[in-house]
Short mmCIF file of N, CA and C in Angstrom, two decimals:
data_model
loop_
_atom_site.label_atom_id
_atom_site.label_comp_id
_atom_site.label_asym_id
_atom_site.label_seq_id
_atom_site.Cartn_x
_atom_site.Cartn_y
_atom_site.Cartn_z
N MET A 1 98.92 120.21 113.00
CA MET A 1 98.05 119.39 113.80
C MET A 1 98.77 118.09 114.15
N LYS A 2 98.73 117.71 115.39
CA LYS A 2 99.39 116.49 115.85
C LYS A 2 98.34 115.39 116.02
N PHE A 3 98.62 114.21 115.45
CA PHE A 3 97.71 113.09 115.55
C PHE A 3 98.11 112.19 116.71
N LYS A 4 97.10 111.71 117.43
CA LYS A 4 97.34 110.75 118.49
C LYS A 4 97.63 109.39 117.85
N MET A 5 98.63 108.68 118.35
CA MET A 5 99.04 107.42 117.75
C MET A 5 98.71 106.23 118.66
N LYS A 6 98.42 105.13 118.03
CA LYS A 6 98.27 103.84 118.70
C LYS A 6 99.23 102.89 118.00
N LYS A 7 99.24 101.65 118.47
CA LYS A 7 100.13 100.67 117.87
C LYS A 7 99.36 99.42 117.48
N ILE A 8 99.81 98.82 116.38
CA ILE A 8 99.40 97.46 116.04
C ILE A 8 100.66 96.62 116.08
N TYR A 9 100.49 95.32 116.16
CA TYR A 9 101.62 94.41 116.31
C TYR A 9 101.58 93.38 115.19
N ILE A 10 102.68 93.25 114.49
CA ILE A 10 102.82 92.24 113.45
C ILE A 10 103.62 91.11 114.07
N VAL A 11 103.09 89.90 113.98
CA VAL A 11 103.69 88.73 114.62
C VAL A 11 104.03 87.71 113.53
N LEU A 12 105.30 87.54 113.28
CA LEU A 12 105.78 86.53 112.34
C LEU A 12 106.15 85.29 113.14
N THR A 13 105.74 84.12 112.65
CA THR A 13 106.01 82.90 113.40
C THR A 13 106.45 81.75 112.49
N TYR A 14 107.09 80.79 113.13
CA TYR A 14 107.45 79.52 112.51
C TYR A 14 107.15 78.44 113.53
N THR A 15 106.13 77.61 113.24
CA THR A 15 105.68 76.61 114.20
C THR A 15 106.43 75.29 114.10
N GLY A 16 106.93 74.97 112.92
CA GLY A 16 107.55 73.67 112.71
C GLY A 16 106.57 72.63 112.21
N THR A 17 105.36 73.02 111.84
CA THR A 17 104.41 72.08 111.25
C THR A 17 104.92 71.64 109.88
N ILE A 18 104.32 70.62 109.32
CA ILE A 18 104.74 70.15 108.00
C ILE A 18 104.60 71.27 106.97
N LEU A 19 103.45 71.97 106.98
CA LEU A 19 103.24 73.06 106.03
C LEU A 19 104.29 74.17 106.23
N SER A 20 104.56 74.53 107.47
CA SER A 20 105.55 75.60 107.71
C SER A 20 106.95 75.16 107.28
N LYS A 21 107.25 73.89 107.43
CA LYS A 21 108.55 73.37 106.98
C LYS A 21 108.67 73.44 105.46
N ILE A 22 107.58 73.11 104.76
CA ILE A 22 107.57 73.19 103.30
C ILE A 22 107.79 74.64 102.86
N ILE A 23 107.06 75.55 103.50
CA ILE A 23 107.19 76.97 103.16
C ILE A 23 108.62 77.46 103.42
N LYS A 24 109.16 77.09 104.57
CA LYS A 24 110.52 77.52 104.92
C LYS A 24 111.55 76.93 103.97
N LEU A 25 111.38 75.68 103.60
CA LEU A 25 112.30 75.03 102.66
C LEU A 25 112.28 75.74 101.32
N TYR A 26 111.10 76.11 100.87
CA TYR A 26 110.97 76.78 99.57
C TYR A 26 111.46 78.22 99.61
N THR A 27 111.06 78.98 100.64
CA THR A 27 111.38 80.41 100.69
C THR A 27 112.76 80.70 101.24
N LYS A 28 113.31 79.78 102.01
CA LYS A 28 114.59 79.98 102.71
C LYS A 28 114.49 81.13 103.73
N LYS A 29 113.28 81.41 104.19
CA LYS A 29 113.04 82.47 105.17
C LYS A 29 112.76 81.86 106.53
N GLU A 30 113.03 82.62 107.56
CA GLU A 30 112.91 82.11 108.93
C GLU A 30 111.46 81.91 109.37
N TYR A 31 110.54 82.73 108.86
CA TYR A 31 109.15 82.69 109.32
C TYR A 31 108.21 82.33 108.18
N SER A 32 107.14 81.60 108.51
CA SER A 32 106.22 81.13 107.47
C SER A 32 104.77 81.56 107.71
N HIS A 33 104.51 82.29 108.78
CA HIS A 33 103.14 82.70 109.12
C HIS A 33 103.18 84.12 109.67
N VAL A 34 102.09 84.87 109.44
CA VAL A 34 102.01 86.22 109.96
C VAL A 34 100.61 86.47 110.52
N SER A 35 100.57 87.21 111.61
CA SER A 35 99.33 87.57 112.28
C SER A 35 99.36 89.05 112.62
N ILE A 36 98.20 89.60 112.92
CA ILE A 36 98.10 90.97 113.41
C ILE A 36 97.55 90.90 114.82
N ALA A 37 98.15 91.66 115.72
CA ALA A 37 97.64 91.76 117.09
C ALA A 37 97.30 93.22 117.36
N LEU A 38 96.24 93.42 118.13
CA LEU A 38 95.75 94.77 118.40
C LEU A 38 96.10 95.24 119.80
N ASP A 39 96.77 94.41 120.55
CA ASP A 39 97.14 94.77 121.92
C ASP A 39 98.53 94.24 122.23
N GLN A 40 99.14 94.86 123.22
CA GLN A 40 100.54 94.54 123.54
C GLN A 40 100.75 93.14 124.09
N ASP A 41 99.74 92.52 124.68
CA ASP A 41 99.95 91.17 125.22
C ASP A 41 99.54 90.08 124.23
N LEU A 42 99.18 90.47 123.03
CA LEU A 42 98.85 89.56 121.92
C LEU A 42 97.62 88.70 122.21
N LYS A 43 96.73 89.18 123.05
CA LYS A 43 95.48 88.46 123.31
C LYS A 43 94.48 88.64 122.18
N TYR A 44 94.58 89.74 121.47
CA TYR A 44 93.72 90.01 120.32
C TYR A 44 94.56 89.90 119.06
N MET A 45 94.90 88.65 118.72
CA MET A 45 95.77 88.34 117.59
C MET A 45 94.95 87.54 116.57
N TYR A 46 95.03 87.95 115.30
CA TYR A 46 94.17 87.36 114.27
C TYR A 46 94.97 87.01 113.03
N SER A 47 94.48 85.98 112.34
CA SER A 47 95.09 85.57 111.08
C SER A 47 94.18 84.58 110.38
N PHE A 48 94.71 83.96 109.35
CA PHE A 48 94.08 82.82 108.71
C PHE A 48 95.01 81.65 108.90
N GLY A 49 94.47 80.58 109.43
CA GLY A 49 95.28 79.41 109.72
C GLY A 49 94.40 78.24 110.10
N ARG A 50 94.96 77.31 110.85
CA ARG A 50 94.24 76.10 111.27
C ARG A 50 93.09 76.44 112.20
N LEU A 51 91.94 75.88 111.90
CA LEU A 51 90.80 76.01 112.82
C LEU A 51 90.92 75.00 113.96
N ASN A 52 91.61 73.89 113.67
CA ASN A 52 91.87 72.86 114.67
C ASN A 52 93.37 72.59 114.67
N PRO A 53 94.02 72.69 115.83
CA PRO A 53 95.48 72.52 115.86
C PRO A 53 95.96 71.16 115.37
N TYR A 54 95.05 70.18 115.30
CA TYR A 54 95.42 68.83 114.89
C TYR A 54 95.05 68.52 113.44
N ASN A 55 94.51 69.50 112.71
CA ASN A 55 94.10 69.27 111.34
C ASN A 55 94.57 70.42 110.46
N ALA A 56 95.57 70.15 109.64
CA ALA A 56 96.16 71.19 108.79
C ALA A 56 95.31 71.50 107.56
N PHE A 57 94.29 70.67 107.29
CA PHE A 57 93.54 70.82 106.05
C PHE A 57 92.27 71.66 106.18
N ILE A 58 91.89 71.99 107.40
CA ILE A 58 90.71 72.83 107.59
C ILE A 58 91.17 74.14 108.23
N GLY A 59 91.05 75.20 107.45
CA GLY A 59 91.52 76.49 107.93
C GLY A 59 90.53 77.59 107.66
N GLY A 60 90.77 78.72 108.28
CA GLY A 60 89.92 79.89 108.10
C GLY A 60 90.38 81.02 108.99
N PHE A 61 89.48 81.94 109.25
CA PHE A 61 89.77 83.08 110.12
C PHE A 61 89.92 82.58 111.55
N VAL A 62 91.02 82.94 112.19
CA VAL A 62 91.28 82.47 113.55
C VAL A 62 91.68 83.61 114.48
N HIS A 63 91.19 83.52 115.70
CA HIS A 63 91.64 84.36 116.80
C HIS A 63 92.72 83.53 117.48
N GLU A 64 93.97 83.94 117.35
CA GLU A 64 95.09 83.16 117.86
C GLU A 64 95.50 83.66 119.24
N GLU A 65 95.97 82.73 120.06
CA GLU A 65 96.50 83.10 121.37
C GLU A 65 97.77 82.30 121.62
N ILE A 66 98.68 82.90 122.34
CA ILE A 66 99.98 82.28 122.61
C ILE A 66 99.83 80.93 123.30
N ASP A 67 98.90 80.84 124.24
CA ASP A 67 98.79 79.64 125.06
C ASP A 67 97.57 78.78 124.74
N LYS A 68 97.05 78.90 123.52
CA LYS A 68 95.90 78.10 123.09
C LYS A 68 96.09 77.68 121.64
N GLY A 69 95.33 76.67 121.23
CA GLY A 69 95.29 76.27 119.83
C GLY A 69 96.63 75.82 119.28
N THR A 70 96.89 76.24 118.06
CA THR A 70 98.09 75.81 117.35
C THR A 70 99.37 76.21 118.08
N PHE A 71 99.41 77.42 118.62
CA PHE A 71 100.63 77.86 119.32
C PHE A 71 100.85 77.09 120.61
N LYS A 72 99.79 76.62 121.25
CA LYS A 72 99.95 75.77 122.44
C LYS A 72 100.47 74.40 122.02
N ARG A 73 99.91 73.87 120.93
CA ARG A 73 100.33 72.54 120.47
C ARG A 73 101.79 72.54 120.04
N PHE A 74 102.19 73.59 119.33
CA PHE A 74 103.56 73.69 118.84
C PHE A 74 104.32 74.66 119.75
N LYS A 75 104.73 74.16 120.89
CA LYS A 75 105.28 74.97 121.98
C LYS A 75 106.58 75.69 121.62
N ASN A 76 107.30 75.19 120.66
CA ASN A 76 108.58 75.81 120.29
C ASN A 76 108.46 76.71 119.08
N THR A 77 107.31 77.35 118.95
CA THR A 77 107.09 78.30 117.86
C THR A 77 108.05 79.47 118.01
N LYS A 78 108.81 79.74 116.95
CA LYS A 78 109.71 80.89 116.94
C LYS A 78 108.94 82.11 116.46
N SER A 79 109.28 83.27 116.99
CA SER A 79 108.52 84.46 116.63
C SER A 79 109.39 85.71 116.54
N LEU A 80 108.87 86.64 115.77
CA LEU A 80 109.41 87.99 115.65
C LEU A 80 108.20 88.91 115.78
N VAL A 81 108.23 89.79 116.77
CA VAL A 81 107.10 90.69 117.02
C VAL A 81 107.59 92.12 116.88
N TYR A 82 106.86 92.90 116.11
CA TYR A 82 107.19 94.32 116.05
C TYR A 82 105.92 95.14 116.04
N ASP A 83 106.08 96.39 116.39
CA ASP A 83 104.93 97.29 116.39
C ASP A 83 105.06 98.33 115.30
N ILE A 84 103.91 98.88 114.94
CA ILE A 84 103.81 99.94 113.95
C ILE A 84 102.85 100.98 114.50
N ASN A 85 103.23 102.23 114.43
CA ASN A 85 102.34 103.32 114.85
C ASN A 85 101.26 103.54 113.80
N VAL A 86 100.04 103.69 114.28
CA VAL A 86 98.91 104.05 113.42
C VAL A 86 98.12 105.14 114.13
N THR A 87 97.36 105.90 113.35
CA THR A 87 96.51 106.93 113.96
C THR A 87 95.32 106.28 114.64
N ASP A 88 94.64 107.03 115.48
CA ASP A 88 93.42 106.53 116.13
C ASP A 88 92.40 106.09 115.10
N SER A 89 92.21 106.88 114.05
CA SER A 89 91.19 106.52 113.05
C SER A 89 91.60 105.27 112.27
N GLU A 90 92.88 105.10 111.96
CA GLU A 90 93.34 103.87 111.29
C GLU A 90 93.13 102.67 112.20
N TYR A 91 93.46 102.84 113.47
CA TYR A 91 93.30 101.76 114.44
C TYR A 91 91.82 101.36 114.56
N ASN A 92 90.95 102.34 114.62
CA ASN A 92 89.52 102.06 114.73
C ASN A 92 88.99 101.36 113.48
N ARG A 93 89.51 101.71 112.31
CA ARG A 93 89.11 101.02 111.07
C ARG A 93 89.61 99.57 111.08
N ILE A 94 90.81 99.34 111.60
CA ILE A 94 91.32 97.97 111.71
C ILE A 94 90.40 97.15 112.59
N ILE A 95 90.03 97.69 113.74
CA ILE A 95 89.13 96.98 114.65
C ILE A 95 87.81 96.68 113.95
N LYS A 96 87.25 97.67 113.28
CA LYS A 96 85.97 97.48 112.58
C LYS A 96 86.09 96.36 111.54
N ASN A 97 87.16 96.37 110.76
CA ASN A 97 87.35 95.35 109.73
C ASN A 97 87.54 93.96 110.33
N ILE A 98 88.32 93.85 111.38
CA ILE A 98 88.53 92.55 112.01
C ILE A 98 87.23 92.06 112.67
N CYS A 99 86.48 92.96 113.26
CA CYS A 99 85.20 92.57 113.87
C CYS A 99 84.23 92.04 112.82
N GLU A 100 84.28 92.57 111.61
CA GLU A 100 83.44 92.04 110.53
C GLU A 100 83.82 90.59 110.22
N PHE A 101 85.11 90.30 110.20
CA PHE A 101 85.56 88.92 110.01
C PHE A 101 85.08 88.05 111.17
N GLU A 102 85.23 88.55 112.37
CA GLU A 102 84.84 87.79 113.57
C GLU A 102 83.35 87.46 113.54
N LYS A 103 82.52 88.43 113.19
CA LYS A 103 81.06 88.22 113.17
C LYS A 103 80.63 87.24 112.08
N ASN A 104 81.39 87.18 111.02
CA ASN A 104 81.01 86.36 109.86
C ASN A 104 82.03 85.26 109.57
N LYS A 105 82.74 84.79 110.58
CA LYS A 105 83.87 83.89 110.35
C LYS A 105 83.52 82.59 109.64
N GLU A 106 82.27 82.14 109.76
CA GLU A 106 81.89 80.89 109.10
C GLU A 106 81.90 80.99 107.58
N LYS A 107 81.84 82.20 107.04
CA LYS A 107 81.84 82.34 105.58
C LYS A 107 83.26 82.46 105.00
N TYR A 108 84.27 82.54 105.83
CA TYR A 108 85.65 82.68 105.37
C TYR A 108 86.39 81.35 105.40
N HIS A 109 87.27 81.16 104.41
CA HIS A 109 87.99 79.90 104.27
C HIS A 109 89.46 80.17 103.97
N PHE A 110 90.27 79.14 104.17
CA PHE A 110 91.71 79.24 103.93
C PHE A 110 91.99 79.09 102.44
N ASN A 111 92.78 80.00 101.89
CA ASN A 111 93.12 80.01 100.47
C ASN A 111 94.41 79.22 100.24
N ILE A 112 94.31 77.89 100.31
CA ILE A 112 95.50 77.05 100.14
C ILE A 112 96.07 77.17 98.73
N LYS A 113 95.20 77.26 97.72
CA LYS A 113 95.68 77.43 96.34
C LYS A 113 96.42 78.75 96.19
N GLY A 114 95.88 79.80 96.78
CA GLY A 114 96.53 81.11 96.72
C GLY A 114 97.87 81.12 97.41
N LEU A 115 97.97 80.39 98.53
CA LEU A 115 99.23 80.30 99.27
C LEU A 115 100.31 79.66 98.40
N PHE A 116 99.99 78.53 97.78
CA PHE A 116 100.98 77.86 96.96
C PHE A 116 101.28 78.65 95.68
N ALA A 117 100.27 79.31 95.12
CA ALA A 117 100.49 80.13 93.92
C ALA A 117 101.46 81.27 94.23
N ALA A 118 101.34 81.87 95.40
CA ALA A 118 102.24 82.97 95.78
C ALA A 118 103.69 82.52 95.77
N GLY A 119 103.92 81.26 96.11
CA GLY A 119 105.27 80.71 96.06
C GLY A 119 105.86 80.71 94.66
N PHE A 120 104.98 80.71 93.65
CA PHE A 120 105.40 80.74 92.24
C PHE A 120 105.17 82.13 91.63
N ASN A 121 105.00 83.11 92.51
CA ASN A 121 104.78 84.51 92.12
C ASN A 121 103.53 84.67 91.24
N LYS A 122 102.50 83.89 91.57
CA LYS A 122 101.22 83.96 90.89
C LYS A 122 100.15 84.29 91.93
N LYS A 123 99.03 84.81 91.46
CA LYS A 123 97.97 85.17 92.39
C LYS A 123 96.69 84.42 92.03
N ILE A 124 96.15 83.70 92.99
CA ILE A 124 94.86 83.04 92.85
C ILE A 124 93.98 83.55 93.98
N THR A 125 92.90 84.22 93.60
CA THR A 125 91.99 84.75 94.62
C THR A 125 90.60 84.18 94.39
N LYS A 126 89.85 84.16 95.46
CA LYS A 126 88.45 83.73 95.43
C LYS A 126 87.77 84.48 96.57
N ASP A 127 86.57 84.95 96.33
CA ASP A 127 85.86 85.70 97.37
C ASP A 127 85.82 84.93 98.67
N ASN A 128 86.16 85.62 99.75
CA ASN A 128 86.10 85.10 101.12
C ASN A 128 87.15 84.01 101.42
N TYR A 129 88.17 83.91 100.60
CA TYR A 129 89.27 82.98 100.84
C TYR A 129 90.55 83.79 101.03
N PHE A 130 91.28 83.48 102.09
CA PHE A 130 92.53 84.18 102.39
C PHE A 130 93.55 83.20 102.96
N TYR A 131 94.81 83.51 102.78
CA TYR A 131 95.88 82.90 103.58
C TYR A 131 96.41 84.01 104.47
N CYS A 132 97.27 83.70 105.40
CA CYS A 132 97.64 84.64 106.47
C CYS A 132 98.11 86.01 105.95
N ALA A 133 99.08 86.02 105.05
CA ALA A 133 99.64 87.29 104.57
C ALA A 133 98.61 88.06 103.75
N GLU A 134 97.82 87.34 102.99
CA GLU A 134 96.78 87.96 102.17
C GLU A 134 95.74 88.65 103.07
N PHE A 135 95.37 88.00 104.16
CA PHE A 135 94.43 88.57 105.12
C PHE A 135 94.99 89.85 105.73
N LEU A 136 96.22 89.79 106.19
CA LEU A 136 96.82 90.95 106.85
C LEU A 136 96.94 92.13 105.88
N LYS A 137 97.35 91.86 104.66
CA LYS A 137 97.42 92.93 103.65
C LYS A 137 96.03 93.51 103.40
N PHE A 138 95.02 92.66 103.31
CA PHE A 138 93.64 93.11 103.10
C PHE A 138 93.20 94.03 104.23
N ILE A 139 93.44 93.62 105.47
CA ILE A 139 93.04 94.42 106.64
C ILE A 139 93.74 95.78 106.61
N LEU A 140 95.03 95.80 106.35
CA LEU A 140 95.76 97.07 106.31
C LEU A 140 95.29 97.95 105.17
N ASP A 141 95.10 97.36 103.98
CA ASP A 141 94.62 98.15 102.83
C ASP A 141 93.23 98.71 103.10
N GLU A 142 92.33 97.89 103.60
CA GLU A 142 90.95 98.32 103.87
C GLU A 142 90.90 99.38 104.98
N SER A 143 91.91 99.42 105.81
CA SER A 143 91.96 100.38 106.91
C SER A 143 92.70 101.66 106.53
N GLY A 144 93.15 101.73 105.29
CA GLY A 144 93.82 102.93 104.79
C GLY A 144 95.27 103.06 105.21
N ILE A 145 95.90 101.94 105.55
CA ILE A 145 97.30 101.96 105.98
C ILE A 145 98.15 101.47 104.80
N ASN A 146 98.92 102.37 104.24
CA ASN A 146 99.74 102.05 103.09
C ASN A 146 101.17 101.85 103.55
N ILE A 147 101.59 100.60 103.56
CA ILE A 147 102.98 100.32 103.94
C ILE A 147 103.73 99.65 102.79
N ASN A 148 103.25 99.92 101.57
CA ASN A 148 103.93 99.49 100.35
C ASN A 148 104.22 97.99 100.29
N LEU A 149 103.18 97.19 100.46
CA LEU A 149 103.31 95.74 100.35
C LEU A 149 103.06 95.32 98.90
N PRO A 150 103.75 94.27 98.44
CA PRO A 150 103.54 93.81 97.07
C PRO A 150 102.14 93.21 96.88
N GLU A 151 101.69 93.19 95.64
CA GLU A 151 100.36 92.63 95.34
C GLU A 151 100.32 91.13 95.65
N ILE A 152 101.35 90.42 95.25
CA ILE A 152 101.45 88.99 95.60
C ILE A 152 102.25 88.94 96.89
N ILE A 153 101.56 88.68 97.96
CA ILE A 153 102.12 88.87 99.31
C ILE A 153 102.51 87.54 99.95
N LYS A 154 103.61 87.57 100.68
CA LYS A 154 104.10 86.42 101.43
C LYS A 154 104.41 86.88 102.85
N PRO A 155 104.39 85.98 103.83
CA PRO A 155 104.70 86.41 105.20
C PRO A 155 106.00 87.19 105.33
N GLU A 156 107.03 86.76 104.60
CA GLU A 156 108.33 87.43 104.74
C GLU A 156 108.31 88.88 104.26
N ASP A 157 107.32 89.25 103.43
CA ASP A 157 107.23 90.64 102.97
C ASP A 157 106.98 91.60 104.12
N PHE A 158 106.41 91.12 105.20
CA PHE A 158 106.14 91.99 106.34
C PHE A 158 107.42 92.33 107.12
N GLU A 159 108.50 91.60 106.85
CA GLU A 159 109.78 91.94 107.47
C GLU A 159 110.38 93.20 106.86
N ASN A 160 109.89 93.60 105.67
CA ASN A 160 110.43 94.76 104.97
C ASN A 160 109.64 96.04 105.23
N VAL A 161 108.68 95.99 106.10
CA VAL A 161 107.87 97.17 106.40
C VAL A 161 108.75 98.22 107.07
N LYS A 162 108.63 99.46 106.58
CA LYS A 162 109.41 100.55 107.17
C LYS A 162 108.72 101.07 108.42
N ASN A 163 109.47 101.76 109.23
CA ASN A 163 108.97 102.39 110.46
C ASN A 163 108.41 101.39 111.46
N LYS A 164 108.95 100.19 111.44
CA LYS A 164 108.55 99.21 112.43
C LYS A 164 109.57 99.23 113.57
N ASN A 165 109.12 98.79 114.71
CA ASN A 165 109.98 98.73 115.89
C ASN A 165 109.98 97.29 116.38
N ILE A 166 111.08 96.58 116.22
CA ILE A 166 111.15 95.19 116.69
C ILE A 166 111.16 95.21 118.21
N ILE A 167 110.22 94.47 118.80
CA ILE A 167 110.12 94.46 120.26
C ILE A 167 110.42 93.09 120.86
N TYR A 168 110.44 92.04 120.03
CA TYR A 168 110.71 90.71 120.58
C TYR A 168 111.12 89.76 119.46
N LYS A 169 112.09 88.91 119.78
CA LYS A 169 112.47 87.81 118.91
C LYS A 169 112.81 86.65 119.82
N GLY A 170 112.17 85.52 119.59
CA GLY A 170 112.40 84.34 120.42
C GLY A 170 111.20 83.41 120.38
N TYR A 171 111.16 82.48 121.30
CA TYR A 171 110.03 81.56 121.37
C TYR A 171 108.77 82.34 121.76
N LEU A 172 107.70 82.11 121.02
CA LEU A 172 106.45 82.81 121.28
C LEU A 172 105.95 82.56 122.70
N LYS A 173 106.13 81.34 123.21
CA LYS A 173 105.68 81.00 124.56
C LYS A 173 106.37 81.86 125.63
N ASN A 174 107.53 82.42 125.32
CA ASN A 174 108.27 83.24 126.29
C ASN A 174 108.00 84.73 126.15
N TYR A 175 107.16 85.09 125.17
CA TYR A 175 106.86 86.51 124.96
C TYR A 175 106.19 87.08 126.22
N ASN A 176 106.69 88.21 126.65
CA ASN A 176 106.14 88.87 127.83
C ASN A 176 106.13 90.36 127.57
N TYR A 177 104.95 90.92 127.42
CA TYR A 177 104.87 92.34 127.06
C TYR A 177 105.45 93.25 128.13
N ARG A 178 105.47 92.82 129.36
CA ARG A 178 106.05 93.67 130.42
C ARG A 178 107.55 93.86 130.20
N LEU A 179 108.18 92.82 129.68
CA LEU A 179 109.61 92.92 129.41
C LEU A 179 109.90 93.64 128.11
N ALA A 180 108.94 93.62 127.20
CA ALA A 180 109.14 94.27 125.90
C ALA A 180 109.02 95.79 126.00
N LYS A 181 108.46 96.29 127.10
CA LYS A 181 108.32 97.74 127.33
C LYS A 181 107.58 98.41 126.18
N ILE A 182 106.38 97.96 125.96
CA ILE A 182 105.62 98.51 124.85
C ILE A 182 104.31 99.12 125.31
N TYR A 183 103.75 99.91 124.43
CA TYR A 183 102.54 100.69 124.64
C TYR A 183 101.30 99.79 124.66
N GLU A 184 100.30 100.12 125.43
CA GLU A 184 99.11 99.28 125.56
C GLU A 184 97.92 99.87 124.82
N ASN A 185 97.23 98.99 124.06
CA ASN A 185 95.95 99.32 123.43
C ASN A 185 94.91 98.37 124.02
N GLN A 186 93.71 98.84 124.27
CA GLN A 186 92.63 97.99 124.74
C GLN A 186 91.69 97.75 123.58
N VAL A 187 91.27 96.51 123.39
CA VAL A 187 90.47 96.14 122.23
C VAL A 187 89.31 95.25 122.64
N ALA A 188 88.17 95.44 122.00
CA ALA A 188 87.04 94.52 122.16
C ALA A 188 86.12 94.67 120.97
N CYS A 189 85.71 93.53 120.42
CA CYS A 189 84.73 93.55 119.31
C CYS A 189 83.34 93.59 119.90
#
């Protein structure tokens, strides 16, 4: 039996904010943030991060866009975008799980303690609190997608995912799906 495949997009970024600089200094890795996108043009891109591009201390579930919010404010955001094949049913579960976050976004908060604990290879969790990598791992796990991520997760761990196809590396503002020659998924919550 042959399964029909769709794609999800993992977007690793480095904005140059104070927090991202601290993370980069500590990890020695190029990227400090990770998001999941459900479409090739990255219009349906989600993560946990700043709710206000000018305030690093208030965070939560965010619908990110290349030309709005934090990515608009930090125009020289560096990015690495790759796709991963998923089945139709996995893709539909991802959408369902993200839509649950979208519908209830006011109850979710940024797990700043968990983020810093991960840097020391420790795990601090609290119901409804996530940092970017923790959120993405949760979404993938809840959707039945096993890509062998560690329990204590960091953005750079997503660079080690197997069966990924790198489609873009460069400034996020210059990302153009038409040039990346990638498959299209249509999404709506």
